[in-house]
C-alpha positions as a printed NumPy array, in Angstrom:
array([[  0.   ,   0.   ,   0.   ],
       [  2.935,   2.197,   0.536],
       [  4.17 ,   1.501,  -2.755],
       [  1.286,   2.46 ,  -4.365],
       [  0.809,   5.171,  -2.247],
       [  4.533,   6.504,  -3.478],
       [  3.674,   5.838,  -6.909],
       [  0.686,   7.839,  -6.996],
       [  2.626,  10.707,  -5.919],
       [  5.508,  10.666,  -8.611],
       [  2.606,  10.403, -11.007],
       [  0.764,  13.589, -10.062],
       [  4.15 ,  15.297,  -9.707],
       [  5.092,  14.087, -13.651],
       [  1.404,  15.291, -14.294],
       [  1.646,  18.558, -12.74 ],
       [  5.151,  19.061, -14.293],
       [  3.432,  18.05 , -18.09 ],
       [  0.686,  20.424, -17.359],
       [  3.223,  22.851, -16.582],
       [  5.829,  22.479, -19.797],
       [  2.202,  22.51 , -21.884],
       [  1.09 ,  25.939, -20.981],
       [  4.421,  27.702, -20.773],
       [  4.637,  25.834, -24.201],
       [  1.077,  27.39 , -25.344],
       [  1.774,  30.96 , -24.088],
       [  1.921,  33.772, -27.062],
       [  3.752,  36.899, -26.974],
       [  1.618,  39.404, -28.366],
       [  2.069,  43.214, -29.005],
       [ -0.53 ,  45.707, -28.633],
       [ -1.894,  48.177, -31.032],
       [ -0.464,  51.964, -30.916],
       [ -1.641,  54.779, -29.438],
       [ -4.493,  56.665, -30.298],
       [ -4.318,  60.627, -29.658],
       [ -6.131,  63.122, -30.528],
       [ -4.388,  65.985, -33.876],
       [ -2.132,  68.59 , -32.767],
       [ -5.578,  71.147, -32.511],
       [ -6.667,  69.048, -29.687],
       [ -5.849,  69.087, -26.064],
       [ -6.177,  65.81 , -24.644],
       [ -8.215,  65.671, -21.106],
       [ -8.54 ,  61.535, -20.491],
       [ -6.378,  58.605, -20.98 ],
       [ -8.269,  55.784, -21.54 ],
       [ -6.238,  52.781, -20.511],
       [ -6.498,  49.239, -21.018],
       [ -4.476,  46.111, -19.671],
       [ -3.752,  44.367, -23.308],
       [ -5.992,  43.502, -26.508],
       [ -7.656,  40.291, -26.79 ],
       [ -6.727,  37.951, -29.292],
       [ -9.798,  39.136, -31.343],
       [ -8.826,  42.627, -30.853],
       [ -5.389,  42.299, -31.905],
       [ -7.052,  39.464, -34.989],
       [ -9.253,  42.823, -35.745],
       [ -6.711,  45.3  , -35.504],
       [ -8.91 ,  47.292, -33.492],
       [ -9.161,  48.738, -29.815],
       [-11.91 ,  46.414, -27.965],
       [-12.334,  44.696, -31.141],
       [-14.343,  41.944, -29.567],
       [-17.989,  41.942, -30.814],
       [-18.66 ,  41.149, -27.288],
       [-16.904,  44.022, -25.793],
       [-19.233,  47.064, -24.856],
       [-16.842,  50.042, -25.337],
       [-17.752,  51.882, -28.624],
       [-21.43 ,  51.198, -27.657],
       [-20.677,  52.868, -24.146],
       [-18.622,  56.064, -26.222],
       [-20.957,  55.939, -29.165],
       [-23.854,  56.816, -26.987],
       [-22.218,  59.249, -25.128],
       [-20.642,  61.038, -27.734],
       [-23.282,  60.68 , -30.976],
       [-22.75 ,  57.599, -33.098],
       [-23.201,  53.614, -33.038],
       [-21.046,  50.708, -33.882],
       [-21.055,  49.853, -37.876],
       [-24.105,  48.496, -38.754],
       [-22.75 ,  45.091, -39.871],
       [-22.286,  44.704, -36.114],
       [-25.122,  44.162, -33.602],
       [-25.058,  45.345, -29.625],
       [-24.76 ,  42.608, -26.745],
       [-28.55 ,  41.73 , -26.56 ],
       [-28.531,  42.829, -22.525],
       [-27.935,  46.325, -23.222],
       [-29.755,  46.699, -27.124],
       [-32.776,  47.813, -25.683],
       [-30.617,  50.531, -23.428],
       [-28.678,  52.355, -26.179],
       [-30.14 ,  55.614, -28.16 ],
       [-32.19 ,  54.603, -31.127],
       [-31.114,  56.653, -34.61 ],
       [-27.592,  57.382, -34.183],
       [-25.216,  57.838, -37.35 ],
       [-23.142,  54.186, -37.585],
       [-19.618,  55.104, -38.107],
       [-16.614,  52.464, -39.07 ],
       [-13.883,  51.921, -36.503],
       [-11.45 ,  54.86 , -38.313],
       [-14.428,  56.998, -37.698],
       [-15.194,  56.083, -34.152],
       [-11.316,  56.611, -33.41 ],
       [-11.178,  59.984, -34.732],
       [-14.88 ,  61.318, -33.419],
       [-13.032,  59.709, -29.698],
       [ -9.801,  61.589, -29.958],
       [-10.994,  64.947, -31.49 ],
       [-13.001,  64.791, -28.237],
       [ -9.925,  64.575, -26.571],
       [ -9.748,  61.186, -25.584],
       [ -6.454,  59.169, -25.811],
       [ -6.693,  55.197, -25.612],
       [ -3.738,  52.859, -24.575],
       [ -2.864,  50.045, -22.676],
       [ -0.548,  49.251, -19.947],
       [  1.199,  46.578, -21.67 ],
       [  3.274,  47.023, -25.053],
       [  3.738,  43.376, -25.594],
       [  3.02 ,  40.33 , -23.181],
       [  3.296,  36.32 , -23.168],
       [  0.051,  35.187, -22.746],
       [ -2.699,  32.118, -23.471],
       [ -5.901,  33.34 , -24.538],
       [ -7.363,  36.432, -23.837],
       [ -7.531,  37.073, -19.999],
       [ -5.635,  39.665, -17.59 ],
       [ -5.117,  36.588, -15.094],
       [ -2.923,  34.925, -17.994],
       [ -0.454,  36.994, -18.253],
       [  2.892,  35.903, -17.293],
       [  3.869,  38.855, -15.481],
       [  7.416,  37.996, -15.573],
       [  7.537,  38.639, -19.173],
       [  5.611,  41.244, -20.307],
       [  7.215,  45.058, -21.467],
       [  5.066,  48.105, -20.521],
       [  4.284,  51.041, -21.923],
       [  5.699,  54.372, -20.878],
       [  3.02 ,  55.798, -19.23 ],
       [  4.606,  58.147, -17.293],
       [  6.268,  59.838, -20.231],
       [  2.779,  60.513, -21.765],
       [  1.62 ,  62.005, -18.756],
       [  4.18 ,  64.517, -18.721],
       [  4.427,  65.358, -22.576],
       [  0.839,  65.845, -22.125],
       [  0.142,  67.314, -18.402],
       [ -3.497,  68.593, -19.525],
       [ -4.524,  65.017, -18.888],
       [ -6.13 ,  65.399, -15.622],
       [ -8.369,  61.25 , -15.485],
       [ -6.803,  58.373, -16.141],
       [ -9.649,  55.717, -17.089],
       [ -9.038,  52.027, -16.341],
       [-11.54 ,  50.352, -19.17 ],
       [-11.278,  47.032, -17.797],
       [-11.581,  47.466, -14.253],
       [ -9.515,  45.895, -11.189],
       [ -7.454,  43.846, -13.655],
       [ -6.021,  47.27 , -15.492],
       [ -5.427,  48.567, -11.604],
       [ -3.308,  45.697, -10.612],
       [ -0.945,  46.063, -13.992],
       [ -0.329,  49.173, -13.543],
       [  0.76 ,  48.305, -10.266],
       [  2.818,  45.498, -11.243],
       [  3.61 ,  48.067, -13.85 ],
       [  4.753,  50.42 , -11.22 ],
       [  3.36 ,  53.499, -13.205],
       [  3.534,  56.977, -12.015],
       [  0.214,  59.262, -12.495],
       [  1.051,  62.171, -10.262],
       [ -1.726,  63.694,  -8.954],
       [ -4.753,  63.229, -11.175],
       [ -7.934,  61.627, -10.805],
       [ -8.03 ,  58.14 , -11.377],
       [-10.809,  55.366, -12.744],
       [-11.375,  51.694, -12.407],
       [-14.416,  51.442, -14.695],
       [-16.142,  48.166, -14.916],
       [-15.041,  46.078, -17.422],
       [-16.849,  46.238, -21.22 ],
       [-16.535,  42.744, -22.102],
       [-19.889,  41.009, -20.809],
       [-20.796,  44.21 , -19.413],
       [-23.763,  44.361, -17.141],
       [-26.562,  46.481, -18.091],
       [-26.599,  47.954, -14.093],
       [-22.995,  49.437, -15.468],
       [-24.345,  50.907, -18.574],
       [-25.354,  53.957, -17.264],
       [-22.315,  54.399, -14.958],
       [-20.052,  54.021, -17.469],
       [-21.838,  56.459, -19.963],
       [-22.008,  58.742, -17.347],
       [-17.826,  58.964, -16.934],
       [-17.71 ,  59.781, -20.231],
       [-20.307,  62.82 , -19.981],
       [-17.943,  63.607, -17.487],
       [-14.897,  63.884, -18.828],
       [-16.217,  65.494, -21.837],
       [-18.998,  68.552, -20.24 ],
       [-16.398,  68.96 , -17.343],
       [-12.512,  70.114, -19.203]])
């Protein structure tokens, strides 16, 4: 019984270790898209800042690229305009959204964001990764973006937005970015968003564009 008991052992430990070598074997180092800011006419007020693109986003070429993902529904109906119309709203917050708004394409979105002054980024340049989520990130290989640099080429940045919630808090912490002293978001997150945040997260926006 001892035996068997010491053989069951090495075999979860050779398990564990496989499991191991097979996701540090699956993990894909990704690089985000560029910045977005707003023309030299513009003075940027918000930094909108993600963690890293999805796979679909980065597959789109596109900032929350995901059809899934909330965010140009949340801006477009805050700032006048709706998705493309090839591309349909998350059925839990259709019914919530203003009805006859111009569709634009994602160029159009971009610029109608950043001639609002907006600027979008993430924390992360590039990353090692498998799949999609914050939590797998190998944070022991991952380079970031220089945050702080942007925030002082640009000091009329007063709100730093985190667009997908806790997760974008904690890399910037691992991140050890500087903000200085300006006022600081953790938004909930736009993928699966809940229609509760809709009107929370529309509202942040109103904010940050009635209030410069």
């Amino acid at each position: 019984r001892r035996k068997e008991s010491r053989d069951d052992r090495m075999a979860g430990k050779a398990a564990t270790s496989q499991a191991s070598a097979g996701k540090s074997a699956s993990l894909q180092t990704t690089t985000g898209h560029g910045i977005l800011l707003p023309p030299p006419d513009v003075i940027p007020h918000t930094l909108i800042l993600g963690t890293h693109p999805s796979v679909e986003s980065l597959s789109q070429a596109e900032y929350y690229g995901h059809r899934m993902n909330a965010f140009w529904w949340i801006a477009g109906a805050s700032l006048g305009f709706t998705r493309d119309q090839r591309l349909a709203p998350p059925a839990n917050i259709a019914p919530h959204l203003p009805a006859d708004l111009p569709p634009l394409r994602y160029k159009d979105q971009c610029d109608t964001l950043v001639n609002r002054g907006f600027v979008v980024w993430d924390v992360l340049h590039s990353c090692k990764r498998h799949g999609s989520l914050d939590s797998a990130i190998d944070t022991t290989d991952q380079q970031c973006n220089d945050i702080p640099e942007l925030l002082a080429r640009f000091p009329s940045i007063t709100r730093v937005c985190f667009s997908s919630g806790a997760s974008t808090a904690q890399s910037v912490r691992l991140a050890r970015a500087s903000f200085g002293v300006r006022l600081l978001y953790t938004l909930h997150s736009t993928v699966h968003v809940h229609v509760s945040h809709l009107s929370r997260s529309r509202a942040h926006v109103h904010t940050c564009t009635t209030s410069i």
